[in-house]
PDB file of C-alpha atoms and ligand atoms in Angstrom:
ATOM      1  CA  MET A   1      42.242  10.438 177.418  1.00 89.00           C
ATOM      2  CA  GLN A   2      45.094   9.074 179.488  1.00 96.00           C
ATOM      3  CA  CYS A   3      47.601   6.361 178.660  1.00 97.00           C
ATOM      4  CA  ASP A   4      46.609   3.047 180.266  1.00 96.00           C
ATOM      5  CA  ARG A   5      50.229   2.365 181.143  1.00 96.00           C
ATOM      6  CA  CYS A   6      51.420   5.661 182.617  1.00 96.00           C
ATOM      7  CA  ARG A   7      48.609   8.241 182.783  1.00 90.00           C
ATOM      8  CA  ARG A   8      50.262  10.630 180.322  1.00 96.00           C
ATOM      9  CA  ARG A   9      48.101  11.987 177.498  1.00 97.00           C
ATOM     10  CA  ALA A  10      47.117   9.246 175.024  1.00 97.00           C
ATOM     11  CA  VAL A  11      47.885   9.709 171.310  1.00 97.00           C
ATOM     12  CA  ILE A  12      46.086   6.581 170.088  1.00 97.00           C
ATOM     13  CA  PHE A  13      43.402   4.071 171.026  1.00 96.00           C
ATOM     14  CA  GLN A  14      44.004   0.485 169.889  1.00 95.00           C
ATOM     15  CA  ARG A  15      40.569  -1.027 169.481  1.00 92.00           C
ATOM     16  CA  TYR A  16      41.980  -4.589 169.206  1.00 92.00           C
ATOM     17  CA  SER A  17      43.899  -4.342 172.509  1.00 94.00           C
ATOM     18  CA  GLY A  18      41.507  -1.980 174.291  1.00 95.00           C
ATOM     19  CA  LEU A  19      44.476   0.231 175.226  1.00 96.00           C
ATOM     20  CA  HIS A  20      44.963   3.989 175.110  1.00 97.00           C
ATOM     21  CA  LEU A  21      48.667   4.730 174.700  1.00 98.00           C
ATOM     22  CA  CYS A  22      50.801   7.844 175.113  1.00 98.00           C
ATOM     23  CA  GLU A  23      53.470   8.654 172.532  1.00 97.00           C
ATOM     24  CA  GLN A  24      56.209   6.871 174.446  1.00 97.00           C
ATOM     25  CA  HIS A  25      54.222   3.702 175.074  1.00 98.00           C
ATOM     26  CA  PHE A  26      52.814   3.701 171.537  1.00 98.00           C
ATOM     27  CA  VAL A  27      56.312   3.873 170.022  1.00 98.00           C
ATOM     28  CA  ALA A  28      57.520   1.131 172.355  1.00 98.00           C
ATOM     29  CA  ASP A  29      54.558  -1.038 171.336  1.00 98.00           C
ATOM     30  CA  VAL A  30      55.172  -0.610 167.584  1.00 98.00           C
ATOM     31  CA  GLU A  31      58.881  -1.337 167.959  1.00 98.00           C
ATOM     32  CA  ALA A  32      58.270  -4.396 170.148  1.00 98.00           C
ATOM     33  CA  LYS A  33      55.906  -5.834 167.502  1.00 97.00           C
ATOM     34  CA  ALA A  34      58.350  -5.192 164.671  1.00 98.00           C
ATOM     35  CA  LYS A  35      61.205  -6.767 166.649  1.00 98.00           C
ATOM     36  CA  HIS A  36      59.005  -9.749 167.445  1.00 97.00           C
ATOM     37  CA  ALA A  37      58.208 -10.227 163.742  1.00 96.00           C
ATOM     38  CA  ILE A  38      61.922 -10.065 162.889  1.00 97.00           C
ATOM     39  CA  ARG A  39      62.782 -12.600 165.604  1.00 97.00           C
ATOM     40  CA  THR A  40      60.052 -15.128 164.860  1.00 93.00           C
ATOM     41  CA  HIS A  41      60.702 -15.068 161.101  1.00 92.00           C
ATOM     42  CA  ARG A  42      64.495 -15.047 161.610  1.00 95.00           C
ATOM     43  CA  TRP A  43      64.658 -12.019 159.316  1.00 96.00           C
ATOM     44  CA  MET A  44      67.985 -10.646 160.552  1.00 96.00           C
ATOM     45  CA  ARG A  45      71.340 -12.371 160.835  1.00 95.00           C
ATOM     46  CA  SER A  46      74.871 -11.324 161.589  1.00 97.00           C
ATOM     47  CA  GLY A  47      76.528 -10.275 158.322  1.00 97.00           C
ATOM     48  CA  ASP A  48      73.273  -9.199 156.649  1.00 98.00           C
ATOM     49  CA  HIS A  49      73.162  -6.288 154.251  1.00 98.00           C
ATOM     50  CA  ILE A  50      69.578  -5.058 154.560  1.00 98.00           C
ATOM     51  CA  ALA A  51      68.186  -2.637 151.984  1.00 98.00           C
ATOM     52  CA  VAL A  52      64.859  -0.857 152.461  1.00 98.00           C
ATOM     53  CA  ALA A  53      62.850  -0.360 149.264  1.00 97.00           C
ATOM     54  CA  LEU A  54      62.255   3.330 149.901  1.00 95.00           C
ATOM     55  CA  SER A  55      59.457   5.157 148.092  1.00 91.00           C
ATOM     56  CA  GLY A  56      59.546   8.230 150.314  1.00 89.00           C
ATOM     57  CA  GLY A  57      56.013   7.461 151.537  1.00 91.00           C
ATOM     58  CA  LYS A  58      55.044   6.761 155.149  1.00 94.00           C
ATOM     59  CA  ASP A  59      55.462   2.981 155.311  1.00 96.00           C
ATOM     60  CA  SER A  60      58.922   2.678 153.806  1.00 96.00           C
ATOM     61  CA  SER A  61      60.194   5.855 155.507  1.00 96.00           C
ATOM     62  CA  ALA A  62      58.982   4.601 158.895  1.00 97.00           C
ATOM     63  CA  LEU A  63      60.654   1.250 158.227  1.00 98.00           C
ATOM     64  CA  LEU A  64      63.950   2.880 157.309  1.00 98.00           C
ATOM     65  CA  TYR A  65      63.818   4.932 160.514  1.00 98.00           C
ATOM     66  CA  PHE A  66      63.019   1.861 162.610  1.00 98.00           C
ATOM     67  CA  LEU A  67      65.790  -0.262 161.076  1.00 98.00           C
ATOM     68  CA  THR A  68      68.269   2.622 161.408  1.00 98.00           C
ATOM     69  CA  MET A  69      67.574   2.750 165.151  1.00 97.00           C
ATOM     70  CA  LEU A  70      67.533  -1.021 165.492  1.00 97.00           C
ATOM     71  CA  THR A  71      70.878  -1.554 163.774  1.00 96.00           C
ATOM     72  CA  ALA A  72      72.658   1.588 165.025  1.00 95.00           C
ATOM     73  CA  GLN A  73      74.822  -0.429 167.445  1.00 93.00           C
ATOM     74  CA  ARG A  74      75.181  -3.442 165.135  1.00 93.00           C
ATOM     75  CA  ARG A  75      78.508  -3.303 163.341  1.00 94.00           C
ATOM     76  CA  ASP A  76      77.749  -6.704 161.808  1.00 97.00           C
ATOM     77  CA  ILE A  77      74.757  -5.391 159.837  1.00 97.00           C
ATOM     78  CA  THR A  78      74.803  -3.006 156.874  1.00 97.00           C
ATOM     79  CA  LEU A  79      71.736  -0.908 156.136  1.00 98.00           C
ATOM     80  CA  SER A  80      70.950   0.946 152.937  1.00 97.00           C
ATOM     81  CA  ALA A  81      67.988   2.175 150.918  1.00 98.00           C
ATOM     82  CA  ILE A  82      66.992   1.610 147.304  1.00 97.00           C
ATOM     83  CA  THR A  83      64.764   4.047 145.478  1.00 96.00           C
ATOM     84  CA  VAL A  84      63.394   3.709 141.963  1.00 95.00           C
ATOM     85  CA  ASP A  85      62.078   6.577 139.870  1.00 94.00           C
ATOM     86  CA  GLU A  86      59.242   5.150 137.779  1.00 92.00           C
ATOM     87  CA  GLY A  87      58.774   8.488 135.992  1.00 91.00           C
ATOM     88  CA  ILE A  88      55.344   9.535 137.264  1.00 89.00           C
ATOM     89  CA  THR A  89      54.992  13.312 137.022  1.00 87.00           C
ATOM     90  CA  GLY A  90      53.739  15.064 140.118  1.00 80.00           C
ATOM     91  CA  TYR A  91      53.885  11.900 142.223  1.00 82.00           C
ATOM     92  CA  ARG A  92      57.338  10.466 142.398  1.00 77.00           C
ATOM     93  CA  ASP A  93      60.156  12.788 143.323  1.00 81.00           C
ATOM     94  CA  PRO A  94      63.205  10.596 143.902  1.00 84.00           C
ATOM     95  CA  LYS A  95      64.923  13.508 145.675  1.00 89.00           C
ATOM     96  CA  GLN A  96      62.398  13.174 148.486  1.00 90.00           C
ATOM     97  CA  ALA A  97      63.404   9.567 149.225  1.00 93.00           C
ATOM     98  CA  ILE A  98      67.087  10.452 148.948  1.00 94.00           C
ATOM     99  CA  ARG A  99      66.627  13.336 151.423  1.00 95.00           C
ATOM    100  CA  ILE A 100      64.897  11.053 153.924  1.00 95.00           C
ATOM    101  CA  ALA A 101      67.703   8.475 153.666  1.00 96.00           C
ATOM    102  CA  GLU A 102      70.315  11.246 154.023  1.00 96.00           C
ATOM    103  CA  SER A 103      68.605  12.676 157.095  1.00 96.00           C
ATOM    104  CA  LEU A 104      68.995   9.254 158.721  1.00 96.00           C
ATOM    105  CA  GLY A 105      72.602   8.899 157.554  1.00 97.00           C
ATOM    106  CA  ILE A 106      71.774   5.985 155.245  1.00 97.00           C
ATOM    107  CA  GLY A 107      73.129   5.631 151.720  1.00 95.00           C
ATOM    108  CA  CYS A 108      70.524   5.445 148.967  1.00 96.00           C
ATOM    109  CA  LEU A 109      70.972   3.407 145.779  1.00 96.00           C
ATOM    110  CA  THR A 110      68.933   4.818 142.912  1.00 95.00           C
ATOM    111  CA  ALA A 111      67.702   3.708 139.503  1.00 94.00           C
ATOM    112  CA  SER A 112      65.076   4.832 137.037  1.00 94.00           C
ATOM    113  CA  PHE A 113      62.721   3.262 134.508  1.00 94.00           C
ATOM    114  CA  ARG A 114      64.065   5.785 131.991  1.00 95.00           C
ATOM    115  CA  ASP A 115      67.669   4.558 132.322  1.00 95.00           C
ATOM    116  CA  GLU A 116      66.856   0.886 132.785  1.00 93.00           C
ATOM    117  CA  TYR A 117      63.943   0.309 130.422  1.00 94.00           C
ATOM    118  CA  GLY A 118      64.120   3.391 128.194  1.00 93.00           C
ATOM    119  CA  ILE A 119      60.546   4.322 129.072  1.00 92.00           C
ATOM    120  CA  THR A 120      58.726   5.963 131.989  1.00 92.00           C
ATOM    121  CA  VAL A 121      55.348   5.015 133.486  1.00 91.00           C
ATOM    122  CA  ASP A 122      53.947   8.305 132.124  1.00 91.00           C
ATOM    123  CA  GLU A 123      54.972   7.170 128.645  1.00 92.00           C
ATOM    124  CA  ILE A 124      53.605   3.653 129.163  1.00 90.00           C
ATOM    125  CA  VAL A 125      50.260   5.162 130.164  1.00 89.00           C
ATOM    126  CA  ALA A 126      50.332   7.486 127.127  1.00 89.00           C
ATOM    127  CA  LYS A 127      50.797   4.435 124.880  1.00 87.00           C
ATOM    128  CA  LYS A 128      48.661   1.846 126.637  1.00 83.00           C
ATOM    129  CA  GLY A 129      46.224   3.728 128.853  1.00 81.00           C
ATOM    130  CA  ASP A 130      46.254   3.377 132.600  1.00 78.00           C
ATOM    131  CA  ALA A 131      44.098   0.251 133.021  1.00 76.00           C
ATOM    132  CA  CYS A 132      47.142  -2.002 133.514  1.00 75.00           C
ATOM    133  CA  SER A 133      49.610   0.635 134.668  1.00 78.00           C
ATOM    134  CA  CYS A 134      49.726  -0.568 138.286  1.00 80.00           C
ATOM    135  CA  SER A 135      50.514  -4.172 137.497  1.00 82.00           C
ATOM    136  CA  TYR A 136      53.005  -3.153 134.777  1.00 86.00           C
ATOM    137  CA  CYS A 137      54.706  -0.679 137.074  1.00 88.00           C
ATOM    138  CA  GLY A 138      54.742  -3.164 139.968  1.00 88.00           C
ATOM    139  CA  VAL A 139      56.339  -5.955 137.940  1.00 91.00           C
ATOM    140  CA  LEU A 140      58.980  -3.675 136.424  1.00 93.00           C
ATOM    141  CA  ARG A 141      59.747  -2.012 139.757  1.00 93.00           C
ATOM    142  CA  ARG A 142      60.139  -5.326 141.616  1.00 94.00           C
ATOM    143  CA  SER A 143      62.422  -6.654 138.914  1.00 94.00           C
ATOM    144  CA  LEU A 144      64.583  -3.517 138.938  1.00 96.00           C
ATOM    145  CA  ILE A 145      64.802  -3.317 142.740  1.00 96.00           C
ATOM    146  CA  ASN A 146      65.765  -6.989 142.877  1.00 96.00           C
ATOM    147  CA  ARG A 147      68.548  -6.463 140.365  1.00 95.00           C
ATOM    148  CA  ILE A 148      69.985  -3.429 142.168  1.00 96.00           C
ATOM    149  CA  ALA A 149      69.811  -5.291 145.477  1.00 97.00           C
ATOM    150  CA  ARG A 150      71.554  -8.362 144.069  1.00 95.00           C
ATOM    151  CA  GLU A 151      74.240  -6.328 142.329  1.00 95.00           C
ATOM    152  CA  HIS A 152      75.054  -4.540 145.588  1.00 97.00           C
ATOM    153  CA  GLY A 153      75.295  -7.685 147.677  1.00 97.00           C
ATOM    154  CA  VAL A 154      72.052  -7.059 149.551  1.00 97.00           C
ATOM    155  CA  THR A 155      71.015 -10.147 151.534  1.00 97.00           C
ATOM    156  CA  LYS A 156      67.547  -8.971 152.670  1.00 97.00           C
ATOM    157  CA  LEU A 157      65.180  -6.602 150.943  1.00 98.00           C
ATOM    158  CA  ALA A 158      62.983  -4.864 153.525  1.00 98.00           C
ATOM    159  CA  LEU A 159      59.475  -3.857 152.432  1.00 97.00           C
ATOM    160  CA  GLY A 160      57.203  -1.423 154.280  1.00 96.00           C
ATOM    161  CA  PHE A 161      54.187  -3.766 154.072  1.00 95.00           C
ATOM    162  CA  ASN A 162      51.794  -3.290 156.983  1.00 96.00           C
ATOM    163  CA  LEU A 163      49.015  -5.399 158.499  1.00 97.00           C
ATOM    164  CA  ASP A 164      46.341  -3.815 156.301  1.00 96.00           C
ATOM    165  CA  ASP A 165      48.285  -4.481 153.073  1.00 94.00           C
ATOM    166  CA  GLU A 166      48.760  -8.125 153.956  1.00 95.00           C
ATOM    167  CA  ALA A 167      45.186  -8.686 155.219  1.00 96.00           C
ATOM    168  CA  GLN A 168      43.850  -7.124 152.007  1.00 95.00           C
ATOM    169  CA  SER A 169      46.067  -9.372 149.888  1.00 93.00           C
ATOM    170  CA  VAL A 170      44.899 -12.521 151.673  1.00 95.00           C
ATOM    171  CA  LEU A 171      41.222 -11.570 151.324  1.00 96.00           C
ATOM    172  CA  MET A 172      41.715 -10.600 147.672  1.00 94.00           C
ATOM    173  CA  ASN A 173      43.181 -14.020 146.956  1.00 93.00           C
ATOM    174  CA  VAL A 174      40.141 -15.615 148.609  1.00 94.00           C
ATOM    175  CA  LEU A 175      37.707 -13.440 146.649  1.00 93.00           C
ATOM    176  CA  ARG A 176      39.506 -14.193 143.382  1.00 91.00           C
ATOM    177  CA  GLY A 177      39.507 -17.908 144.220  1.00 92.00           C
ATOM    178  CA  ASP A 178      43.271 -17.964 143.830  1.00 89.00           C
ATOM    179  CA  ALA A 179      44.112 -21.069 145.890  1.00 88.00           C
ATOM    180  CA  ASP A 180      47.565 -21.370 144.313  1.00 86.00           C
ATOM    181  CA  ARG A 181      48.599 -18.036 145.667  1.00 85.00           C
ATOM    182  CA  LEU A 182      47.185 -18.796 149.124  1.00 88.00           C
ATOM    183  CA  LEU A 183      49.062 -22.094 149.292  1.00 87.00           C
ATOM    184  CA  ARG A 184      52.321 -20.865 147.842  1.00 80.00           C
ATOM    185  CA  ARG A 185      55.187 -20.988 150.249  1.00 72.00           C
ATOM    186  CA  GLN A 186      57.885 -18.338 150.194  1.00 68.00           C
ATOM    187  CA  ARG A 187      60.992 -20.159 149.242  1.00 69.00           C
ATOM    188  CA  GLU A 188      64.450 -19.208 148.250  1.00 74.00           C
ATOM    189  CA  ILE A 189      64.899 -18.727 144.544  1.00 80.00           C
ATOM    190  CA  ASP A 190      68.297 -18.286 142.939  1.00 82.00           C
ATOM    191  CA  GLY A 191      68.897 -14.663 142.040  1.00 87.00           C
ATOM    192  CA  MET A 192      65.926 -13.461 144.079  1.00 90.00           C
ATOM    193  CA  VAL A 193      66.908 -11.432 147.134  1.00 95.00           C
ATOM    194  CA  PRO A 194      64.802 -12.631 150.126  1.00 94.00           C
ATOM    195  CA  ARG A 195      62.171 -10.138 151.297  1.00 95.00           C
ATOM    196  CA  ILE A 196      61.386  -9.187 154.876  1.00 96.00           C
ATOM    197  CA  ARG A 197      58.351  -7.261 156.182  1.00 96.00           C
ATOM    198  CA  PRO A 198      58.995  -6.123 159.757  1.00 98.00           C
ATOM    199  CA  PHE A 199      55.710  -4.112 159.927  1.00 98.00           C
ATOM    200  CA  LEU A 200      53.603  -7.114 158.953  1.00 96.00           C
ATOM    201  CA  TYR A 201      51.656  -7.073 162.240  1.00 96.00           C
ATOM    202  CA  ILE A 202      51.288  -3.303 162.604  1.00 97.00           C
ATOM    203  CA  PRO A 203      48.079  -1.623 161.392  1.00 97.00           C
ATOM    204  CA  GLU A 204      48.416   1.002 158.687  1.00 95.00           C
ATOM    205  CA  ARG A 205      47.199   3.867 160.894  1.00 96.00           C
ATOM    206  CA  GLU A 206      49.830   3.011 163.507  1.00 97.00           C
ATOM    207  CA  VAL A 207      52.613   2.922 160.919  1.00 97.00           C
ATOM    208  CA  ALA A 208      51.358   6.303 159.697  1.00 96.00           C
ATOM    209  CA  LEU A 209      51.453   7.761 163.211  1.00 97.00           C
ATOM    210  CA  TYR A 210      54.880   6.232 163.877  1.00 98.00           C
ATOM    211  CA  ALA A 211      56.142   7.818 160.636  1.00 97.00           C
ATOM    212  CA  GLN A 212      54.627  11.176 161.512  1.00 96.00           C
ATOM    213  CA  LEU A 213      56.331  11.146 164.931  1.00 96.00           C
ATOM    214  CA  HIS A 214      59.786  10.325 163.555  1.00 96.00           C
ATOM    215  CA  VAL A 215      60.349  11.276 159.924  1.00 93.00           C
ATOM    216  CA  ALA A 216      60.025  14.710 158.328  1.00 88.00           C
ATOM    217  CA  GLY A 217      59.366  15.352 154.648  1.00 84.00           C
ATOM    218  CA  ILE A 218      57.249  12.299 153.834  1.00 87.00           C
ATOM    219  CA  GLY A 219      55.328  12.318 150.560  1.00 76.00           C
ATOM    220  CA  LEU A 220      51.584  12.266 151.012  1.00 67.00           C
ATOM    221  CA  GLY A 221      50.581  11.855 147.398  1.00 72.00           C
ATOM    222  CA  ARG A 222      48.756   8.941 145.851  1.00 76.00           C
ATOM    223  CA  CYS A 223      49.834   7.660 142.482  1.00 79.00           C
ATOM    224  CA  PRO A 224      47.599   9.359 139.865  1.00 81.00           C
ATOM    225  CA  TYR A 225      47.271   6.035 138.020  1.00 80.00           C
ATOM    226  CA  ALA A 226      46.398   3.919 141.072  1.00 76.00           C
ATOM    227  CA  HIS A 227      42.877   2.606 140.886  1.00 72.00           C
ATOM    228  CA  ASN A 228      42.845  -1.057 141.732  1.00 72.00           C
ATOM    229  CA  ALA A 229      39.102  -1.518 142.094  1.00 74.00           C
ATOM    230  CA  LEU A 230      39.225  -4.838 143.949  1.00 82.00           C
ATOM    231  CA  ARG A 231      41.787  -3.657 146.493  1.00 84.00           C
ATOM    232  CA  ALA A 232      39.848  -0.435 147.117  1.00 86.00           C
ATOM    233  CA  ASP A 233      36.643  -2.441 147.755  1.00 90.00           C
ATOM    234  CA  VAL A 234      38.410  -4.952 149.982  1.00 94.00           C
ATOM    235  CA  ARG A 235      40.070  -2.158 151.930  1.00 93.00           C
ATOM    236  CA  ALA A 236      36.719  -0.421 152.545  1.00 94.00           C
ATOM    237  CA  VAL A 237      34.972  -3.664 153.544  1.00 94.00           C
ATOM    238  CA  LEU A 238      37.790  -4.688 155.872  1.00 96.00           C
ATOM    239  CA  ASN A 239      38.028  -1.289 157.565  1.00 95.00           C
ATOM    240  CA  ASP A 240      34.287  -1.212 158.129  1.00 96.00           C
ATOM    241  CA  TYR A 241      34.170  -4.794 159.414  1.00 95.00           C
ATOM    242  CA  THR A 242      37.173  -4.227 161.680  1.00 94.00           C
ATOM    243  CA  LEU A 243      35.286  -1.464 163.530  1.00 93.00           C
ATOM    244  CA  ARG A 244      32.970  -4.160 164.878  1.00 94.00           C
ATOM    245  CA  HIS A 245      35.420  -7.089 164.902  1.00 94.00           C
ATOM    246  CA  PRO A 246      38.787  -5.545 165.799  1.00 93.00           C
ATOM    247  CA  SER A 247      41.011  -8.604 165.341  1.00 93.00           C
ATOM    248  CA  THR A 248      39.878  -9.426 161.787  1.00 96.00           C
ATOM    249  CA  LYS A 249      43.025  -8.207 160.021  1.00 96.00           C
ATOM    250  CA  TYR A 250      45.235 -10.262 162.338  1.00 96.00           C
ATOM    251  CA  ALA A 251      43.029 -13.293 161.720  1.00 96.00           C
ATOM    252  CA  LEU A 252      43.423 -12.916 157.950  1.00 96.00           C
ATOM    253  CA  VAL A 253      47.190 -12.471 158.111  1.00 94.00           C
ATOM    254  CA  ASN A 254      47.501 -15.495 160.378  1.00 94.00           C
ATOM    255  CA  ILE A 255      45.408 -17.760 158.207  1.00 94.00           C
ATOM    256  CA  GLY A 256      47.348 -16.572 155.160  1.00 93.00           C
ATOM    257  CA  LYS A 257      50.559 -17.623 156.877  1.00 90.00           C
ATOM    258  CA  ARG A 258      49.105 -20.965 158.041  1.00 91.00           C
ATOM    259  CA  LEU A 259      47.906 -21.817 154.541  1.00 91.00           C
ATOM    260  CA  ALA A 260      51.266 -20.925 153.020  1.00 87.00           C
ATOM    261  CA  ASP A 261      53.125 -22.949 155.682  1.00 85.00           C
ATOM    262  CA  THR A 262      50.987 -26.062 155.376  1.00 84.00           C
ATOM    263  CA  GLY A 263      50.157 -25.850 151.659  1.00 73.00           C
ATOM    264  CA  GLY A 264      53.743 -25.866 150.573  1.00 66.00           C
ATOM    265  CA  ALA A 265      52.900 -25.542 146.873  1.00 61.00           C
ATOM    266  CA  VAL A 266      56.089 -24.380 145.252  1.00 63.00           C
ATOM    267  CA  GLN A 267      56.415 -22.440 142.059  1.00 63.00           C
ATOM    268  CA  ASP A 268      57.705 -24.707 139.366  1.00 65.00           C
ATOM    269  CA  GLY A 269      59.929 -23.841 136.503  1.00 70.00           C
ATOM    270  CA  ILE A 270      61.739 -20.852 137.956  1.00 80.00           C
ATOM    271  CA  ARG A 271      64.560 -20.016 135.592  1.00 85.00           C
ATOM    272  CA  THR A 272      66.751 -17.091 134.629  1.00 89.00           C
ATOM    273  CA  CYS A 273      65.402 -14.904 131.825  1.00 90.00           C
ATOM    274  CA  GLU A 274      67.688 -14.954 128.777  1.00 89.00           C
ATOM    275  CA  THR A 275      66.822 -11.349 127.948  1.00 89.00           C
ATOM    276  CA  CYS A 276      66.999  -9.531 131.277  1.00 89.00           C
ATOM    277  CA  GLY A 277      68.829 -12.015 133.508  1.00 89.00           C
ATOM    278  CA  GLU A 278      66.236 -11.897 136.286  1.00 90.00           C
ATOM    279  CA  PRO A 279      64.610 -14.960 137.846  1.00 88.00           C
ATOM    280  CA  CYS A 280      61.210 -15.606 136.271  1.00 86.00           C
ATOM    281  CA  GLY A 281      58.580 -18.223 135.513  1.00 81.00           C
ATOM    282  CA  VAL A 282      57.897 -19.879 132.162  1.00 82.00           C
ATOM    283  CA  THR A 283      57.597 -16.433 130.588  1.00 85.00           C
ATOM    284  CA  CYS A 284      59.340 -13.373 132.001  1.00 90.00           C
ATOM    285  CA  ARG A 285      56.622 -10.891 132.988  1.00 91.00           C
ATOM    286  CA  SER A 286      58.882  -7.836 132.809  1.00 92.00           C
ATOM    287  CA  CYS A 287      60.176  -8.710 129.349  1.00 93.00           C
ATOM    288  CA  GLN A 288      56.630  -9.539 128.228  1.00 92.00           C
ATOM    289  CA  ILE A 289      55.440  -6.118 129.434  1.00 92.00           C
ATOM    290  CA  LEU A 290      58.326  -4.353 127.690  1.00 92.00           C
ATOM    291  CA  ARG A 291      57.524  -6.205 124.439  1.00 92.00           C
ATOM    292  CA  GLU A 292      53.876  -5.138 124.729  1.00 89.00           C
ATOM    293  CA  VAL A 293      54.821  -1.559 125.451  1.00 89.00           C
ATOM    294  CA  PHE A 294      57.415  -1.218 122.691  1.00 88.00           C
ATOM    295  CA  GLY A 295      55.705  -3.497 120.167  1.00 80.00           C
ATOM    296  CA  SER A 296      57.627  -6.522 118.917  1.00 57.00           C
ATOM    297  CA  ALA A 297      60.850  -4.509 118.476  1.00 49.00           C
ATOM    298  CA  ALA A 298      62.107  -5.059 122.047  1.00 44.00           C
TER     299      ALA A 298
HETATM  300 ZN1   ZN B 301      52.211   5.874 178.586  1.00 89.47          ZN
HETATM  301 ZN1   ZN B 302      63.211 -10.957 131.332  1.00 89.47          ZN
END
């Protein structure tokens, strides 16, 4: 197959655009979409310190590469990476993320569940089983990344979320009947570093190919404790449906954004946790999880 723009050999077919693209035109297309997302959401400003939450997997590694290129000539923007070791044997090797950041010449801030919380995800699973491990791990990781970012003067936290992640989240909220979450507007909360998602409109398989073309040494593993049944179902349904209706994921992401923009429901009662100092709701989820894990002692 030939590229529809230049007749070189195509590396991908985009069903939703009907285009075959060569490597050069594919990369240009991905980067144009990411830049467009940054522009329309006003995600980058002079003086920003942007930190990529870097897992060492394809999405966050591709994002770090993209932002490194994008900001290479910008002396008014600082770029770094943050990596957190949750303590999951055979899955998370923090050295991998650090190596990727180093290969791009970007400094990597690191932290671990062991040092911060005194317990690893492996140990949490040993105590509590792995039924809740994903939500526990997610809450604790977000809280820790936010703290590191804030303490280092980070003004934007960049997440490697892609189109598929976001479309799945919107559909999951619909299927759970969670109107609050659909109508909740992102707003600035004291102590919470604003998040940006430059790959929001790029399909997962394109982020994967972009990563493969640009970054060496990416981790391919899946977390051994990851089995979110609803997300796995929604992912399968959406991928199957998208074969016949190629713009479905874009439609979901767009309606998610429209609902959030027009709904304007704001989270009430955001305060600073007296125990951990992080912004939280009525109860602090991270501290609640740590109490559950350690018993009442913590
Ligand atoms: Zn081409
Ligand atoms: Zn707390």
